mmCIF file of C-alpha atoms in Angstrom:
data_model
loop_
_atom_site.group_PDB
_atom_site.id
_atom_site.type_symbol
_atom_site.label_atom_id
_atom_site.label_comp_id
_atom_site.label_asym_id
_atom_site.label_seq_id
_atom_site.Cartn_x
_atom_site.Cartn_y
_atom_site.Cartn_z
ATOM 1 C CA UNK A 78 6.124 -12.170 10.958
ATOM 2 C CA UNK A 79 9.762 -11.469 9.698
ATOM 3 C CA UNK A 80 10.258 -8.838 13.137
ATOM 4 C CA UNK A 81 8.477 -11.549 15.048
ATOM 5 C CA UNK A 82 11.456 -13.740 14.098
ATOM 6 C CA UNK A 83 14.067 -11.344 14.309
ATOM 7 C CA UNK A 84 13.448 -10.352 17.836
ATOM 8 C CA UNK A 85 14.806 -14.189 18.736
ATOM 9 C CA UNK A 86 17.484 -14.064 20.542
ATOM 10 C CA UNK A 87 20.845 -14.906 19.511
ATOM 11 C CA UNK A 88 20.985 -18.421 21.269
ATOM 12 C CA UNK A 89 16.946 -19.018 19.770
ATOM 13 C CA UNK A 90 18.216 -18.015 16.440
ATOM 14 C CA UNK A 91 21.511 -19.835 15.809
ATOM 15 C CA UNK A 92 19.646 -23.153 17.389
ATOM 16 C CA UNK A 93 17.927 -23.200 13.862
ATOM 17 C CA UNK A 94 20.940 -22.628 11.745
ATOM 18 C CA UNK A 95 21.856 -24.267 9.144
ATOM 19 C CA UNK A 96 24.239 -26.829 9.644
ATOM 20 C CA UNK A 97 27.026 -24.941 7.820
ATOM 21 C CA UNK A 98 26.891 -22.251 10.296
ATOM 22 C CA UNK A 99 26.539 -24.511 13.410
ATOM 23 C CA UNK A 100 27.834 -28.331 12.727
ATOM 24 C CA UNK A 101 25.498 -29.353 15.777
ATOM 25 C CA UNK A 102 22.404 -29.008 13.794
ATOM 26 C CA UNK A 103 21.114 -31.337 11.167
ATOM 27 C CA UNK A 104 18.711 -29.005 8.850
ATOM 28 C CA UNK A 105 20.907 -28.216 5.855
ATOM 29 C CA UNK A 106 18.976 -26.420 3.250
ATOM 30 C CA UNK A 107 16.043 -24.792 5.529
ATOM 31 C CA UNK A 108 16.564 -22.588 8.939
ATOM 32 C CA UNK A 109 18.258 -20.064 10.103
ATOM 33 C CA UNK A 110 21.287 -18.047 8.681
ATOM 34 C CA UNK A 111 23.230 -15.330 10.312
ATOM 35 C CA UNK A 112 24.772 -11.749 8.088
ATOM 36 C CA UNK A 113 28.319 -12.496 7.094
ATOM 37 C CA UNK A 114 30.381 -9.320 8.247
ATOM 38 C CA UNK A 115 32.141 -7.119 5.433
ATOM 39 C CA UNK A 116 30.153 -8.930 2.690
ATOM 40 C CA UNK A 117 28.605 -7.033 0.557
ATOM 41 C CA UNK A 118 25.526 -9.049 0.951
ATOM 42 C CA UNK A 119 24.731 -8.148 4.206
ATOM 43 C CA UNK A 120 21.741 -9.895 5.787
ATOM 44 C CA UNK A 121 20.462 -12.173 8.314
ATOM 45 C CA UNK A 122 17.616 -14.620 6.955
ATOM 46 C CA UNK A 123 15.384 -17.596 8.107
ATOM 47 C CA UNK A 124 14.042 -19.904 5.107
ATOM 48 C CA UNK A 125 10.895 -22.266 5.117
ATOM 49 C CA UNK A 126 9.675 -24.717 3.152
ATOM 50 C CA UNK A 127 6.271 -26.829 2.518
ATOM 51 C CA UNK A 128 4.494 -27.332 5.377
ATOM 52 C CA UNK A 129 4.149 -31.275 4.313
ATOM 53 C CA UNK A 130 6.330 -33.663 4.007
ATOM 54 C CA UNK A 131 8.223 -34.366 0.649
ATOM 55 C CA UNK A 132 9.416 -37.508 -1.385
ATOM 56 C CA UNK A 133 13.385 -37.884 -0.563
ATOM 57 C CA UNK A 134 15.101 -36.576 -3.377
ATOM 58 C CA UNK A 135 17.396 -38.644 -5.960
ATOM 59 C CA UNK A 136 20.090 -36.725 -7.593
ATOM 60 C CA UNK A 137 22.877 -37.946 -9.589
ATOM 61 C CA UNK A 138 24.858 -34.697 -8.075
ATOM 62 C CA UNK A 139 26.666 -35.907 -4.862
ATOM 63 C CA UNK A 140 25.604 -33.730 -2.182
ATOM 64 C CA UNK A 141 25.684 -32.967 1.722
ATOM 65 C CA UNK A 142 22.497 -30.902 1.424
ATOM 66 C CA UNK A 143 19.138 -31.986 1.651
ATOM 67 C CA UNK A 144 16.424 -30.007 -0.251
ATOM 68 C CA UNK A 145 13.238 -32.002 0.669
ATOM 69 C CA UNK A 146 14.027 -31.755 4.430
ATOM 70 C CA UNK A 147 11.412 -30.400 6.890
ATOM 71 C CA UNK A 148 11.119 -27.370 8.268
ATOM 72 C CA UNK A 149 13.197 -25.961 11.584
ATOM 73 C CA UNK A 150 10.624 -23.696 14.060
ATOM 74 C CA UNK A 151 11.718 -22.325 17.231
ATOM 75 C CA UNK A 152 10.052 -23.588 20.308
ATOM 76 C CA UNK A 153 6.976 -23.217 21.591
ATOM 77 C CA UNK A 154 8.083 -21.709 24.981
ATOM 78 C CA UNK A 155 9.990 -19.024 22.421
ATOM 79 C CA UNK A 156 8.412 -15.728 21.431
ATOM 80 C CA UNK A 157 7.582 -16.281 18.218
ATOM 81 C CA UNK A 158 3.997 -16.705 17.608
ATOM 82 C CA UNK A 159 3.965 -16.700 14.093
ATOM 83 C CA UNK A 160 4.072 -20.360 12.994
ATOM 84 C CA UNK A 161 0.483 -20.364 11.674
ATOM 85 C CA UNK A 162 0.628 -17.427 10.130
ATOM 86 C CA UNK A 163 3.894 -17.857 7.970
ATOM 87 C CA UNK A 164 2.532 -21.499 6.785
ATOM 88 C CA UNK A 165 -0.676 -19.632 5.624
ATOM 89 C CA UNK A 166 1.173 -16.555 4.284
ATOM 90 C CA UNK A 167 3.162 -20.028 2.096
ATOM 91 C CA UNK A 168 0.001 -21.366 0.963
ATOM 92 C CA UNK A 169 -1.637 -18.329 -0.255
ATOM 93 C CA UNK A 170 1.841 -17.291 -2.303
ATOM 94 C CA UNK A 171 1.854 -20.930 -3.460
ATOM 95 C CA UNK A 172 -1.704 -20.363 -4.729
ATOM 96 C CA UNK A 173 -0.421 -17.108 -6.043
ATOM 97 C CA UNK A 174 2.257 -18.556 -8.229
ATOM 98 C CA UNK A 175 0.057 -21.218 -9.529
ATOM 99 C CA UNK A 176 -2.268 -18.191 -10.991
ATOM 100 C CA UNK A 177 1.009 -16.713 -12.571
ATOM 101 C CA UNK A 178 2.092 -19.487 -13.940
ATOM 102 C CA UNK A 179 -0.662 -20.216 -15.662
ATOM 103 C CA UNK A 180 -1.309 -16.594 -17.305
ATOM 104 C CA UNK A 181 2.502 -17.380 -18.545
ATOM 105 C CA UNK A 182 1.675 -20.392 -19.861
ATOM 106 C CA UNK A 183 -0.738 -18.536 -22.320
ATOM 107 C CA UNK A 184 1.176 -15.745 -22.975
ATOM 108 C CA UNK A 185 3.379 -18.560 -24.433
ATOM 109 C CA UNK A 186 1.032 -19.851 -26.543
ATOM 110 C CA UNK A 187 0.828 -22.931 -24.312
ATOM 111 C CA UNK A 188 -2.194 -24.548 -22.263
ATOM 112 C CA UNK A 189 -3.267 -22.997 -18.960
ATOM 113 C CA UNK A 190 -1.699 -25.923 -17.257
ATOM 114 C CA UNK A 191 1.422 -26.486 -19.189
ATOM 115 C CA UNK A 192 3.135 -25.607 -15.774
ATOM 116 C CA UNK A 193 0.880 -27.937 -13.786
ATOM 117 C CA UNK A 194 3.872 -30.676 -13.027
ATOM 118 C CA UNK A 195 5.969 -27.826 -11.648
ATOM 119 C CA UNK A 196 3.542 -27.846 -8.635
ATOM 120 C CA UNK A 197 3.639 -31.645 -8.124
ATOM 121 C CA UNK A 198 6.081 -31.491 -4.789
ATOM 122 C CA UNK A 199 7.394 -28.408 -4.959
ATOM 123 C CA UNK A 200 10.376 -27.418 -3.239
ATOM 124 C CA UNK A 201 9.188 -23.224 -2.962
ATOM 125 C CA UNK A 202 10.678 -21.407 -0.198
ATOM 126 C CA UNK A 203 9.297 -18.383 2.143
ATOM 127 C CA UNK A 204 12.588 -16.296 3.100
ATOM 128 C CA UNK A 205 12.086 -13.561 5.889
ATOM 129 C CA UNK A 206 15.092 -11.215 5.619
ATOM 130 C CA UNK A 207 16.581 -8.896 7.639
ATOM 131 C CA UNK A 208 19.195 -6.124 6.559
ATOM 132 C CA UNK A 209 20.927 -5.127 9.914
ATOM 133 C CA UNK A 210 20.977 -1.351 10.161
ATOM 134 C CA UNK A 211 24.806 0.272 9.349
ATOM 135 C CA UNK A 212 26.101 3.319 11.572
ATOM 136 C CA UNK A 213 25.856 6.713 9.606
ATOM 137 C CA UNK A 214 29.272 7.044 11.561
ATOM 138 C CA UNK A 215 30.998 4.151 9.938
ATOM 139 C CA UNK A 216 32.621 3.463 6.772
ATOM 140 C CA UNK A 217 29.209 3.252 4.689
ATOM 141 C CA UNK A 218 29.025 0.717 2.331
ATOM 142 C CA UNK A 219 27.001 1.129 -0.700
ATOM 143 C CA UNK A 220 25.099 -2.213 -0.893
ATOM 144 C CA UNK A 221 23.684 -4.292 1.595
ATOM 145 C CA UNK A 222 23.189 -7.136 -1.806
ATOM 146 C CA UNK A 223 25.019 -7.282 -4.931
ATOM 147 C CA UNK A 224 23.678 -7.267 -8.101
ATOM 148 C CA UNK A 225 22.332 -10.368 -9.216
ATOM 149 C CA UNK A 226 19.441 -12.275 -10.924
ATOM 150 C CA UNK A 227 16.810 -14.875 -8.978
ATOM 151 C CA UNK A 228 18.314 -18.433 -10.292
ATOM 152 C CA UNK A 229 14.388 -20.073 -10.235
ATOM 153 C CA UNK A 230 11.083 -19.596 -12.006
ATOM 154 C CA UNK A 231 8.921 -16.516 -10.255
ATOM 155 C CA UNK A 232 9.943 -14.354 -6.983
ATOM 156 C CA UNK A 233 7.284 -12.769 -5.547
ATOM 157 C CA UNK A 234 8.422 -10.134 -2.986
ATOM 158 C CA UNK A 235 7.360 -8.365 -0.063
ATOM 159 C CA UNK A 236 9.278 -5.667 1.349
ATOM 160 C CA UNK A 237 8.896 -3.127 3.919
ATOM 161 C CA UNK A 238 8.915 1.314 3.648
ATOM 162 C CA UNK A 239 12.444 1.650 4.249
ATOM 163 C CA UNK A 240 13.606 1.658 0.458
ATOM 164 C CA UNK A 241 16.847 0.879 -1.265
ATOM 165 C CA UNK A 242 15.593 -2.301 -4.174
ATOM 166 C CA UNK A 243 16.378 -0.973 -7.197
ATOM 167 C CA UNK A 244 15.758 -3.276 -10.585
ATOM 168 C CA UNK A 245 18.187 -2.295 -13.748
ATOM 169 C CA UNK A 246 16.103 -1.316 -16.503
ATOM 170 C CA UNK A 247 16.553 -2.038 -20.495
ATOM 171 C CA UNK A 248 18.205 1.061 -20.884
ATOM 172 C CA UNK A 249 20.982 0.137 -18.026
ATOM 173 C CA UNK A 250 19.952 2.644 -15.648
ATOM 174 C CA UNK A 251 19.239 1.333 -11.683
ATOM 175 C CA UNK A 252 16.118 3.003 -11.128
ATOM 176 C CA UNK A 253 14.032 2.284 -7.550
ATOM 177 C CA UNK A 254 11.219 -0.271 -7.030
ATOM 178 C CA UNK A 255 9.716 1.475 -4.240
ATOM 179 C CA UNK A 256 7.524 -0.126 -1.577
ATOM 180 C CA UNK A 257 3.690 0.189 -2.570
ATOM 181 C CA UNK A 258 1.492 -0.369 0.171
ATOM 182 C CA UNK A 259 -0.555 -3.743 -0.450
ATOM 183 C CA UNK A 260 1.903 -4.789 -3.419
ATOM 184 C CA UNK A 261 3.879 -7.618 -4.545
ATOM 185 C CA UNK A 262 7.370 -7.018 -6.808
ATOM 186 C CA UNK A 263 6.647 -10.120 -9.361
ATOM 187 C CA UNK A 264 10.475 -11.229 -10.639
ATOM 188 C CA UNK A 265 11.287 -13.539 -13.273
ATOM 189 C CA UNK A 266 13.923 -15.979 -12.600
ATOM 190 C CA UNK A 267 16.723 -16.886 -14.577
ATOM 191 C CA UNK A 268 15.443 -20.774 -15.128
ATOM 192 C CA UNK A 269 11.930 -18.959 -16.545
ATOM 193 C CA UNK A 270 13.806 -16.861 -18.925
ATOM 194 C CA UNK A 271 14.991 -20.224 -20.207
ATOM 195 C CA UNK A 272 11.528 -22.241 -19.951
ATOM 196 C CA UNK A 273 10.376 -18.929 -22.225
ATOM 197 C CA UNK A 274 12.984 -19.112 -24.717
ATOM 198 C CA UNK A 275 14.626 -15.668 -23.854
ATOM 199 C CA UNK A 276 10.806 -13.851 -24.363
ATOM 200 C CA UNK A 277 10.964 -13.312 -20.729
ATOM 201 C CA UNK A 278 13.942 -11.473 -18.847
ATOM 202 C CA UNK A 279 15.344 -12.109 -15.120
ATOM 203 C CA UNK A 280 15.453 -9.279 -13.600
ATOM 204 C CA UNK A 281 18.750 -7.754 -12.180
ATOM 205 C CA UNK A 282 18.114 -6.503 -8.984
ATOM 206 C CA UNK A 283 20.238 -4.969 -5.917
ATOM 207 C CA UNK A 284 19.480 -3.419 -2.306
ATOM 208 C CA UNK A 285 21.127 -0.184 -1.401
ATOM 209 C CA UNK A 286 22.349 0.353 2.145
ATOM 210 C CA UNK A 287 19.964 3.251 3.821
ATOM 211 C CA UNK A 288 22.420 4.536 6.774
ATOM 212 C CA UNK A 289 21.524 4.209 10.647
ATOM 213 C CA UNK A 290 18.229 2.072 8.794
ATOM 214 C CA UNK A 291 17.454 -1.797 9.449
ATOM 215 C CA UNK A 292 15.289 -3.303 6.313
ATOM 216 C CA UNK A 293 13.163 -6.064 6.310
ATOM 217 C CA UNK A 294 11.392 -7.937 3.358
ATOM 218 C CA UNK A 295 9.831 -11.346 2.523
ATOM 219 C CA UNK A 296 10.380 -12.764 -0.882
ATOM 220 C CA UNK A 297 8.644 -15.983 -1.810
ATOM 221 C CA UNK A 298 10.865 -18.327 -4.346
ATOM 222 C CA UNK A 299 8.551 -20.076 -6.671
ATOM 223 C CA UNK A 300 10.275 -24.157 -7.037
ATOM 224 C CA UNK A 301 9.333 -26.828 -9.232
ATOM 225 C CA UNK A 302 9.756 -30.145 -7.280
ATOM 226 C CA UNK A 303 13.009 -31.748 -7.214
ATOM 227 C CA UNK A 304 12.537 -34.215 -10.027
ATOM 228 C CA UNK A 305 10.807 -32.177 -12.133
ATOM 229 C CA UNK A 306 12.099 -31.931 -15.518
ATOM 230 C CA UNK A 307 12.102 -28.262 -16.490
ATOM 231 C CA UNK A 308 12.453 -27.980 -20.650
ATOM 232 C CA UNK A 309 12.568 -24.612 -22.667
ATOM 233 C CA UNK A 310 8.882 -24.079 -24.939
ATOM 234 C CA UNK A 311 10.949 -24.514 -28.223
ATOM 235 C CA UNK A 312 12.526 -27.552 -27.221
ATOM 236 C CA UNK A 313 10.686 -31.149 -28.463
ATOM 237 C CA UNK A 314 12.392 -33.640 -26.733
ATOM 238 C CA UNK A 315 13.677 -33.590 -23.507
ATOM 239 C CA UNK A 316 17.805 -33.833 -24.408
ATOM 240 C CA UNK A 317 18.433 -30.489 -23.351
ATOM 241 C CA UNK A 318 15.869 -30.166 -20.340
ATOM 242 C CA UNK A 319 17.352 -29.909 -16.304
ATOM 243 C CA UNK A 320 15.990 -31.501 -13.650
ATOM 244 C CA UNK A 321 15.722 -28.755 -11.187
ATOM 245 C CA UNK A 322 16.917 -30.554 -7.989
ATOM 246 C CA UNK A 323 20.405 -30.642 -10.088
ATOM 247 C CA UNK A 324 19.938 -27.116 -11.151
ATOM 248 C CA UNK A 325 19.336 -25.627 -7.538
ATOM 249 C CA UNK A 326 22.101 -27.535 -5.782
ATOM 250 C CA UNK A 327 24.715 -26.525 -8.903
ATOM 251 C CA UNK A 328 23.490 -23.169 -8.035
ATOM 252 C CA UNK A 329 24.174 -23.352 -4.383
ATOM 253 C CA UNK A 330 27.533 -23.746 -5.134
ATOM 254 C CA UNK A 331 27.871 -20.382 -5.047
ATOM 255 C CA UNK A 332 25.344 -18.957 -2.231
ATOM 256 C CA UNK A 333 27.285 -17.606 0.844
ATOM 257 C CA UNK A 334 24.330 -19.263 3.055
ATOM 258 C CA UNK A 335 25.513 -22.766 1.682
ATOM 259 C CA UNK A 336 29.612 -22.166 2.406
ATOM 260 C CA UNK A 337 31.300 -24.065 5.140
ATOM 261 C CA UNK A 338 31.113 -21.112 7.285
ATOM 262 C CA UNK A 339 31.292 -21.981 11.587
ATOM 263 C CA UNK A 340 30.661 -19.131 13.577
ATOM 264 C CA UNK A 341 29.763 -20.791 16.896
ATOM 265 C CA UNK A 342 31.830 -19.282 19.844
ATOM 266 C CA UNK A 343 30.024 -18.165 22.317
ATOM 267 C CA UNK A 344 26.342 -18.597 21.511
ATOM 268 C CA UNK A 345 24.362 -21.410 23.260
ATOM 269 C CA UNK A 346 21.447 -22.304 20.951
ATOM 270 C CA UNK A 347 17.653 -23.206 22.356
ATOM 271 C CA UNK A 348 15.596 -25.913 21.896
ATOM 272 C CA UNK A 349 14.614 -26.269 18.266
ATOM 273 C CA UNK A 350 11.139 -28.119 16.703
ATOM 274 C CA UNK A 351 11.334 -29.973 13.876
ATOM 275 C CA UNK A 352 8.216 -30.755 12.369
ATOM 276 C CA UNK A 353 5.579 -30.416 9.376
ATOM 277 C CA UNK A 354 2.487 -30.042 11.888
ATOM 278 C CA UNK A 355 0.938 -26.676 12.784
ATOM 279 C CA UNK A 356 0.507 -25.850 16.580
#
């Protein structure tokens, strides 16, 4: 699915971006992004959400972003076939998470579905990335992403044979997660750590460049829904709780895929769908 995207062309590609990167477009928080040359996070990704249609968010935060938006798809007449497929690949993670967070839930002394309003209209987002291959010739740069922990609840990751994730462990050593065939890499976000009271840890996490090598993986962000009102297990009222569509658009603050970045010369864009139906 994620190569199926990435073979777009150019034009097919930027006519989903984000409207940071092209000011033509109206999708602002799902679509297409392009890599950022010389940053250290180096990568080229296409985001989706729920297949459905969501409540409009209200947020007290002023913001030009819109997180309940739907979904960008390239055309029909494109050559990307993989519509159905990536929507199904979203439900069955979105299953998947449910399952997780309800064996958390216990481990927490908590009901099975103490996380059960996190799913009401959740805002959980498919990412296929691509890490553009770097000359062996060039001026290799070490990372291809920075260290740094998942903001949400639960990532769970797919990634491809080419290597290069490596997760810090409790000693502070950067040892490899290598690729297992028919595995998911399960990460705890830094808004779970909270929910848990500190008994669970985010995970630091960073990519290593692997030279004259292209890398592709497919994490799957777990979201509450926008409104939902996330609240550590210790607390007992809800004075100190977040509401996570004000957590995740603080937190895009300081994402290079939300900047006001314009990098339009020269690329015509395609037609573009926009729609919560399968074809």
């Amino acid at each position: 699915m994620a190569t199926d995207f990435f073979e777009l062309t150019e034009g097919a590609k930027m006519g989903l971006a984000k409207k940071t990167f092209r000011k033509e477009n109206s999708n602002t928080y799902r679509g297409y992004f392009p890599a950022q040359a010389g940053s250290d996070n180096l990568k080229e990704g296409f985001e989706m959400g729920p297949p459905s249609p969501l409540p409009q968010l209200s947020t007290d935060i002023p913001t030009k972003f819109n997180l309940t938006e739907p979904n960008v798809w390239p055309s029909i007449r494109s050559s990307f076939h993989s519509r159905t497929s990536s929507e199904k690949l979203y439900a069955e993670l979105q299953a998947l998470s449910a399952t997780l967070l309800s064996l958390l839930a216990i481990s927490l002394n908590r009901p099975r579905d103490y996380f059960s309003p996190y799913l009401q209209n959740s805002l959980s987002t498919l990412r296929f990335l691509h890490y553009p291959p770097i000359s062996p010739t060039s001026q290799q740069q070490k990372l291809c992403c920075t260290p740094h922990t998942d903001s949400g609840i639960l990532t769970l990751l797919h990634q491809d044979c080419t290597g290069g994730l490596e997760v810090l462990d409790a000693g502070g050593q950067w040892v490899p997660a290598p690729y297992i065939p028919g595995s998911i890499i399960v990460n705890i976000g830094d808004l779970m750590a909270k929910v848990s009271g500190g008994r669970f840890i985010a995970t630091y996490h960073r990519v290593k460049s692997s030279p004259g090598k292209g890398r592709y993986s497919v994490p799957f962000f777990f979201e509450p829904g926008a409104g939902c009102l996330v609240n550590s297990v210790d607390d007992t009222g809800d004075e100190n709780g977040v509401v996570y569509g004000d957590h995740v658009l603080e937190k895009m603050k300081g994402w290079v895929e939300f900047q006001d970045v314009e990098k339009n010369e020269g690329v015509t864009e395609e037609v573009v769908e926009v729609s919560a139906e399968t074809f």
